[in-house]
Short mmCIF file of C-alpha atoms in Angstrom, two decimals:
data_model
loop_
_atom_site.label_atom_id
_atom_site.label_comp_id
_atom_site.label_asym_id
_atom_site.label_seq_id
_atom_site.Cartn_x
_atom_site.Cartn_y
_atom_site.Cartn_z
CA MET B 13 110.30 117.91 201.01
CA SER B 14 107.26 119.78 199.63
CA LYS B 15 104.55 118.03 197.62
CA GLY B 16 105.46 120.05 194.54
CA ARG B 17 109.09 118.96 194.73
CA ILE B 18 108.03 115.33 195.24
CA ARG B 19 105.82 115.48 192.15
CA THR B 20 108.62 117.06 190.13
CA THR B 21 111.11 114.42 191.23
CA ALA B 22 108.65 111.61 190.53
CA GLY B 23 107.87 113.06 187.10
CA ALA B 24 111.55 113.32 186.23
CA GLY B 25 112.07 109.71 187.32
CA ILE B 26 109.19 108.52 185.13
CA LEU B 27 110.61 110.42 182.13
CA VAL B 28 114.00 108.80 182.65
CA LEU B 29 112.39 105.34 182.79
CA LEU B 30 110.37 106.05 179.64
CA ALA B 31 113.51 107.27 177.84
CA GLY B 32 115.15 103.97 178.70
CA CYS B 33 112.38 102.16 176.81
CA ASN B 34 113.53 103.62 173.47
CA PRO B 35 115.07 100.67 171.55
CA GLU B 36 117.16 102.92 169.25
CA GLN B 37 120.15 102.69 171.58
CA SER B 38 119.25 99.76 173.80
CA ALA B 39 121.35 96.66 174.40
CA PHE B 40 118.06 94.91 175.27
CA ALA B 41 116.91 95.17 171.64
CA PRO B 42 119.80 93.42 169.85
CA ALA B 43 120.01 93.64 166.07
CA GLY B 44 123.40 92.01 165.65
CA VAL B 45 124.99 88.62 166.31
CA GLU B 46 127.45 89.94 168.89
CA ALA B 47 124.77 91.99 170.69
CA GLU B 48 122.48 88.94 170.86
CA ARG B 49 125.26 86.94 172.54
CA ILE B 50 125.83 89.72 175.06
CA ASN B 51 122.09 89.93 175.76
CA VAL B 52 121.85 86.17 176.40
CA LEU B 53 124.90 86.23 178.67
CA PHE B 54 123.48 89.19 180.61
CA TRP B 55 120.18 87.46 181.33
CA VAL B 56 121.80 84.14 182.25
CA MET B 57 124.16 85.86 184.71
CA THR B 58 121.41 88.13 186.06
CA ILE B 59 119.01 85.24 186.68
CA ALA B 60 121.77 83.08 188.19
CA GLY B 61 122.83 85.97 190.40
CA GLY B 62 119.22 86.54 191.43
CA PHE B 63 118.84 82.93 192.58
CA ILE B 64 122.08 83.16 194.53
CA LEU B 65 120.97 86.43 196.14
CA VAL B 66 117.66 84.84 197.20
CA GLY B 67 119.56 81.88 198.62
CA VAL B 68 121.86 84.14 200.61
CA LEU B 69 118.88 86.09 201.98
CA VAL B 70 117.13 82.88 203.04
CA LEU B 71 120.25 81.59 204.77
CA SER B 72 120.72 84.96 206.47
CA ALA B 73 117.12 84.85 207.74
CA VAL B 74 117.65 81.32 209.03
CA ALA B 75 120.88 82.36 210.78
CA ILE B 76 119.06 85.23 212.51
CA TYR B 77 115.62 83.81 213.21
CA GLY B 78 116.02 80.03 212.85
CA GLY B 79 116.00 77.46 215.60
CA GLU B 80 119.10 76.29 217.41
CA THR B 81 119.39 73.14 215.28
CA LEU B 82 119.30 75.02 211.95
CA ARG B 83 121.71 77.65 213.17
CA SER B 84 124.17 75.01 214.34
CA GLN B 85 124.02 73.36 210.92
CA LEU B 86 124.86 76.66 209.23
CA SER B 87 127.89 77.06 211.44
CA ASN B 88 129.12 73.56 210.63
CA GLU B 89 132.61 73.58 209.10
CA ARG B 90 131.57 71.29 206.26
CA PHE B 91 128.66 73.57 205.31
CA ILE B 92 130.88 76.67 205.42
CA THR B 93 133.48 74.99 203.21
CA GLY B 94 130.89 73.80 200.72
CA ALA B 95 128.73 76.92 200.55
CA GLY B 96 131.50 79.47 201.07
CA ILE B 97 134.34 78.01 198.97
CA VAL B 98 133.32 75.09 196.75
CA PHE B 99 129.96 76.47 195.57
CA PRO B 100 131.28 79.94 194.53
CA ALA B 101 134.34 78.42 192.84
CA VAL B 102 132.24 75.94 190.82
CA VAL B 103 129.48 78.41 189.87
CA LEU B 104 131.83 81.24 188.93
CA SER B 105 134.01 78.87 186.90
CA MET B 106 130.95 77.57 185.05
CA LEU B 107 129.74 81.11 184.31
CA LEU B 108 133.21 82.10 183.14
CA VAL B 109 133.44 79.16 180.73
CA TYR B 110 129.87 79.76 179.58
CA GLY B 111 130.69 83.42 178.91
CA PHE B 112 133.70 82.45 176.80
CA VAL B 113 131.58 79.99 174.81
CA VAL B 114 128.63 82.34 174.27
CA LEU B 115 130.78 85.30 173.25
CA GLY B 116 133.04 83.15 171.08
CA ALA B 117 136.13 84.46 172.83
CA GLY B 118 139.27 83.79 170.81
CA ALA B 119 137.35 82.65 167.73
CA GLY B 120 138.45 84.28 164.51
CA THR B 121 135.90 85.74 162.11
CA PRO B 122 136.48 85.21 158.40
CA PRO B 123 137.01 88.40 156.39
CA SER B 124 134.05 89.76 154.48
CA PRO B 125 133.68 88.31 150.97
CA ASP B 126 134.06 91.66 149.24
CA GLY B 127 137.07 92.64 151.37
CA ILE B 128 135.47 95.83 152.70
CA ARG B 129 137.20 97.35 155.72
CA ILE B 130 135.99 100.28 157.78
CA ALA B 131 138.46 102.35 159.77
CA ILE B 132 136.90 104.53 162.45
CA LYS B 133 138.90 107.25 164.14
CA GLY B 134 137.63 109.05 167.22
CA GLU B 135 138.10 112.81 167.15
CA GLN B 136 137.06 115.56 169.57
CA TRP B 137 134.08 115.21 169.25
CA TRP B 138 133.06 113.31 166.13
CA TRP B 139 133.81 110.11 164.18
CA ARG B 140 135.92 109.89 161.01
CA LEU B 141 135.02 106.81 158.92
CA THR B 142 137.14 105.50 156.05
CA TYR B 143 135.77 102.72 153.85
CA VAL B 144 138.38 100.67 151.99
CA ASP B 145 137.50 98.02 149.37
CA ALA B 146 139.47 94.94 148.30
CA ASP B 147 141.31 96.95 145.62
CA GLY B 148 142.50 99.57 148.10
CA ASN B 149 140.10 102.27 146.93
CA SER B 150 138.82 104.37 149.80
CA PHE B 151 136.49 107.22 150.65
CA GLU B 152 135.64 109.10 153.82
CA SER B 153 132.41 109.79 155.65
CA ALA B 154 131.59 110.99 159.16
CA ASN B 155 129.36 110.20 162.14
CA GLU B 156 127.34 107.51 160.37
CA LEU B 157 128.24 103.84 159.92
CA HIS B 158 126.64 101.85 157.09
CA VAL B 159 126.88 98.05 157.18
CA PRO B 160 125.34 95.23 155.12
CA VAL B 161 122.98 92.82 156.90
CA GLY B 162 124.27 89.30 157.45
CA GLN B 163 127.91 90.04 156.68
CA PRO B 164 130.66 90.19 159.34
CA ILE B 165 132.36 93.58 159.20
CA TYR B 166 135.76 94.46 160.63
CA LEU B 167 135.98 97.86 162.29
CA GLU B 168 139.51 99.16 162.82
CA LEU B 169 139.23 101.49 165.80
CA THR B 170 141.81 104.21 166.43
CA THR B 171 141.87 107.67 167.98
CA ALA B 172 143.35 110.95 166.86
CA ASP B 173 143.74 112.42 170.33
CA VAL B 174 142.49 111.02 173.66
CA LEU B 175 140.81 107.81 174.78
CA HIS B 176 137.44 107.19 173.19
CA SER B 177 135.22 104.09 173.26
CA PHE B 178 133.09 102.90 170.35
CA TRP B 179 129.72 101.46 171.40
CA ALA B 180 126.82 100.50 169.17
CA PRO B 181 124.64 98.73 171.81
CA ARG B 182 122.23 97.04 169.39
CA LEU B 183 125.04 95.51 167.33
CA ALA B 184 128.01 94.70 169.57
CA GLY B 185 129.84 95.44 172.78
CA LYS B 186 132.00 98.47 173.44
CA LEU B 187 135.69 98.66 172.62
CA ASP B 188 138.17 101.35 173.62
CA MET B 189 140.04 103.48 171.11
CA ILE B 190 143.57 103.95 172.44
CA PRO B 191 146.23 106.37 171.13
CA GLY B 192 149.00 104.55 169.29
CA ARG B 193 147.19 101.28 168.61
CA THR B 194 144.39 99.81 166.48
CA ASN B 195 141.70 97.63 168.06
CA ILE B 196 139.51 95.38 165.94
CA LEU B 197 135.78 95.04 166.54
CA THR B 198 133.70 92.60 164.51
CA LEU B 199 129.98 93.09 164.15
CA THR B 200 127.29 91.38 162.10
CA ALA B 201 123.92 93.07 161.68
CA THR B 202 120.95 90.69 161.62
CA GLU B 203 118.20 93.06 160.56
CA GLU B 204 117.73 96.26 158.60
CA GLY B 205 117.22 99.54 160.39
CA VAL B 206 118.79 102.58 161.95
CA SER B 207 120.20 102.51 165.47
CA ARG B 208 122.31 104.87 167.53
CA GLY B 209 125.72 104.56 169.16
CA GLN B 210 127.74 106.59 171.61
CA CYS B 211 131.26 107.27 172.80
CA ALA B 212 131.41 105.30 176.07
CA GLU B 213 134.66 106.77 177.44
CA TYR B 214 134.77 110.28 178.88
CA CYS B 215 136.86 112.24 176.39
CA GLY B 216 136.33 115.89 177.30
CA GLY B 217 133.68 118.54 177.68
CA ALA B 218 131.47 117.57 174.74
CA HIS B 219 131.72 113.81 175.37
CA ALA B 220 127.94 113.47 175.75
CA LEU B 221 127.50 115.04 172.30
CA MET B 222 129.68 112.45 170.52
CA SER B 223 127.15 110.01 169.11
CA PHE B 224 126.58 108.36 165.75
CA HIS B 225 124.02 106.41 163.75
CA VAL B 226 124.38 102.89 162.38
CA VAL B 227 122.46 102.08 159.21
CA ALA B 228 122.06 98.35 158.51
CA GLN B 229 121.06 97.70 154.90
CA THR B 230 120.54 94.84 152.51
CA GLN B 231 123.59 93.87 150.44
CA GLU B 232 122.08 95.58 147.38
CA ASP B 233 121.26 98.80 149.21
CA PHE B 234 124.69 98.86 150.84
CA GLN B 235 126.47 98.46 147.50
CA ALA B 236 124.30 101.20 146.00
CA TRP B 237 125.13 103.45 148.96
CA VAL B 238 128.86 102.77 148.57
CA ALA B 239 128.71 103.58 144.84
CA LYS B 240 126.96 106.88 145.56
CA GLU B 241 128.90 107.82 148.70
CA SER B 242 132.29 107.21 147.07
CA GLY B 243 131.46 109.54 144.19
CA PRO B 244 131.74 113.33 143.99
CA ALA B 245 129.11 115.74 145.23
CA VAL B 246 126.19 116.28 142.88
CA LYS B 247 126.17 119.84 141.63
CA ASN B 248 122.97 121.66 142.54
CA GLU B 249 121.71 124.05 139.86
CA ASN B 250 119.42 125.95 142.24
CA GLY B 251 120.46 129.59 142.25
CA ARG B 252 120.64 130.00 146.03
CA ALA B 253 122.49 126.70 146.49
CA ALA B 254 124.95 127.75 143.77
CA ARG B 255 125.60 131.00 145.64
CA GLY B 256 126.07 128.97 148.82
CA ARG B 257 128.61 126.77 147.05
CA GLN B 258 130.61 129.82 146.04
CA LEU B 259 130.42 131.21 149.57
CA PHE B 260 131.70 127.89 150.95
CA LEU B 261 134.72 127.97 148.66
CA ASN B 262 135.46 131.69 148.98
CA ALA B 263 135.16 131.78 152.78
CA GLY B 264 137.91 129.21 153.23
CA CYS B 265 135.67 126.38 154.47
CA GLY B 266 137.59 124.07 152.14
CA GLY B 267 140.68 124.53 154.28
CA CYS B 268 139.12 122.20 156.88
CA HIS B 269 136.48 120.25 154.95
CA THR B 270 136.46 118.16 151.79
CA ILE B 271 133.70 118.21 149.21
CA ARG B 272 134.76 115.86 146.43
CA GLY B 273 134.24 117.36 142.99
CA THR B 274 135.24 120.84 144.21
CA ARG B 275 138.54 122.40 145.19
CA ALA B 276 137.63 121.99 148.87
CA ALA B 277 140.08 119.35 150.13
CA GLY B 278 140.60 120.03 153.83
CA ALA B 279 141.28 117.09 156.15
CA ILE B 280 140.87 118.69 159.58
CA GLY B 281 137.09 118.45 159.86
CA PRO B 282 134.48 115.96 158.63
CA ASP B 283 134.11 115.16 154.93
CA LEU B 284 131.01 117.01 153.72
CA THR B 285 130.68 115.51 150.24
CA HIS B 286 127.30 113.92 151.00
CA VAL B 287 126.55 115.52 154.36
CA GLY B 288 122.96 116.37 153.42
CA GLY B 289 122.13 112.67 153.14
CA ARG B 290 123.08 111.76 156.70
CA HIS B 291 120.63 111.22 159.55
CA SER B 292 122.06 113.98 161.73
CA LEU B 293 124.61 116.77 162.03
CA ALA B 294 127.47 117.33 164.48
CA ALA B 295 127.72 113.68 165.59
CA ALA B 296 123.98 113.19 166.18
CA THR B 297 123.64 116.51 168.02
CA LEU B 298 121.32 118.22 165.51
CA SER B 299 118.71 117.25 162.97
CA ASN B 300 119.84 117.38 159.35
CA ASN B 301 118.18 120.38 157.74
CA ALA B 302 119.05 123.86 156.51
CA GLN B 303 118.08 125.50 159.81
CA ALA B 304 120.44 123.23 161.72
CA PHE B 305 123.27 123.96 159.26
CA ALA B 306 122.77 127.69 159.74
CA ALA B 307 122.68 127.35 163.53
CA TRP B 308 125.85 125.25 163.56
CA ILE B 309 127.83 127.59 161.30
CA SER B 310 127.02 130.71 163.31
CA ASN B 311 126.68 129.29 166.82
CA ASN B 312 128.49 125.95 167.01
CA GLN B 313 130.46 126.79 170.16
CA HIS B 314 127.21 127.19 172.06
CA ILE B 315 125.80 123.95 170.61
CA LYS B 316 128.96 121.89 171.21
CA PRO B 317 131.38 123.86 173.43
CA GLU B 318 135.11 123.61 172.74
CA ASN B 319 134.78 121.87 169.40
CA LYS B 320 137.54 122.78 166.95
CA MET B 321 135.40 124.79 164.54
CA PRO B 322 135.21 128.53 165.26
CA PRO B 323 131.83 130.27 164.93
CA TYR B 324 131.40 132.08 161.62
CA ASN B 325 129.63 135.40 162.07
CA ILE B 326 130.93 136.89 158.83
CA PHE B 327 127.87 136.00 156.79
CA THR B 328 124.75 138.09 156.40
CA ARG B 329 121.46 136.32 157.04
CA PRO B 330 120.77 135.74 153.31
CA GLU B 331 124.34 134.45 152.82
CA LEU B 332 124.01 132.10 155.78
CA GLU B 333 120.73 130.76 154.41
CA ASP B 334 122.25 130.20 150.95
CA LEU B 335 125.24 128.40 152.47
CA ALA B 336 122.96 126.21 154.59
CA LEU B 337 120.80 125.36 151.56
CA TYR B 338 123.90 124.31 149.64
CA LEU B 339 125.10 121.99 152.40
CA GLU B 340 121.62 120.53 152.79
CA SER B 341 121.59 119.76 149.05
CA LEU B 342 124.70 117.55 149.27
CA LYS B 343 122.80 114.26 149.25
#
């Protein structure tokens, strides 16, 4: 291998290691009760496994290089029974019980005081979120989960098509989304902040581009967000945004997307009522700005191949810019 190729490979390896240090999507930077339990269990099992590995290596060295007396002791039937059967059975049983205790396996979590439920449905390749309050009122969002800090939240996980897997590493473990059934995941955020999650089950060509953000907020901020998010879109009086709004409605975009407060009521694609206020576009594939909206509308099959939205090349450049400005204004 040439020196140049070695340097390139080493550089790529360093970049990968540095990327792994980002806490935004790291299970080693827990920000939820369930994730903290998983982190503790991981380190306990890793350290215990490390000690066992060292012990096995030492015994292997003794068996190879040790004196006749030591080697004969290792081959003793009593030692083999104790070290090869009793020790693994006891240690593994203890770790199993400890894992059940730490993770609270089988323990029920009381429902949230305000009765809020969040149903998350995996689509190809984005996330449909439906928030339902204690009175049965509901509203939809997409690709961004908001939760209050310190309150256990039930997530009802389903899928509209193939197997998906919901994983927010900083808050909880992963749980599969299986056609025909609903799985329940409970998570409790312990600190405010924005983290990132990912589909952890290969679900098709754009699987790697099926991510989401989790926003953990104080109770007051969460209630304020719910009040705003459940309402209709705020009408923008800017002339270009108003033209973009008319383009959106006249071009048939409302056949797939909903914008509450307008006649757009499609249910095929994500709800866009407050899309401009989210942290990203296209399931965390793009930044949230007018340029990204324009790129997605005209070139989405290149950005996320095989997604269900066709590219729209019917707009002139000024029309595309007006439409993008309108979508960006939906805060």
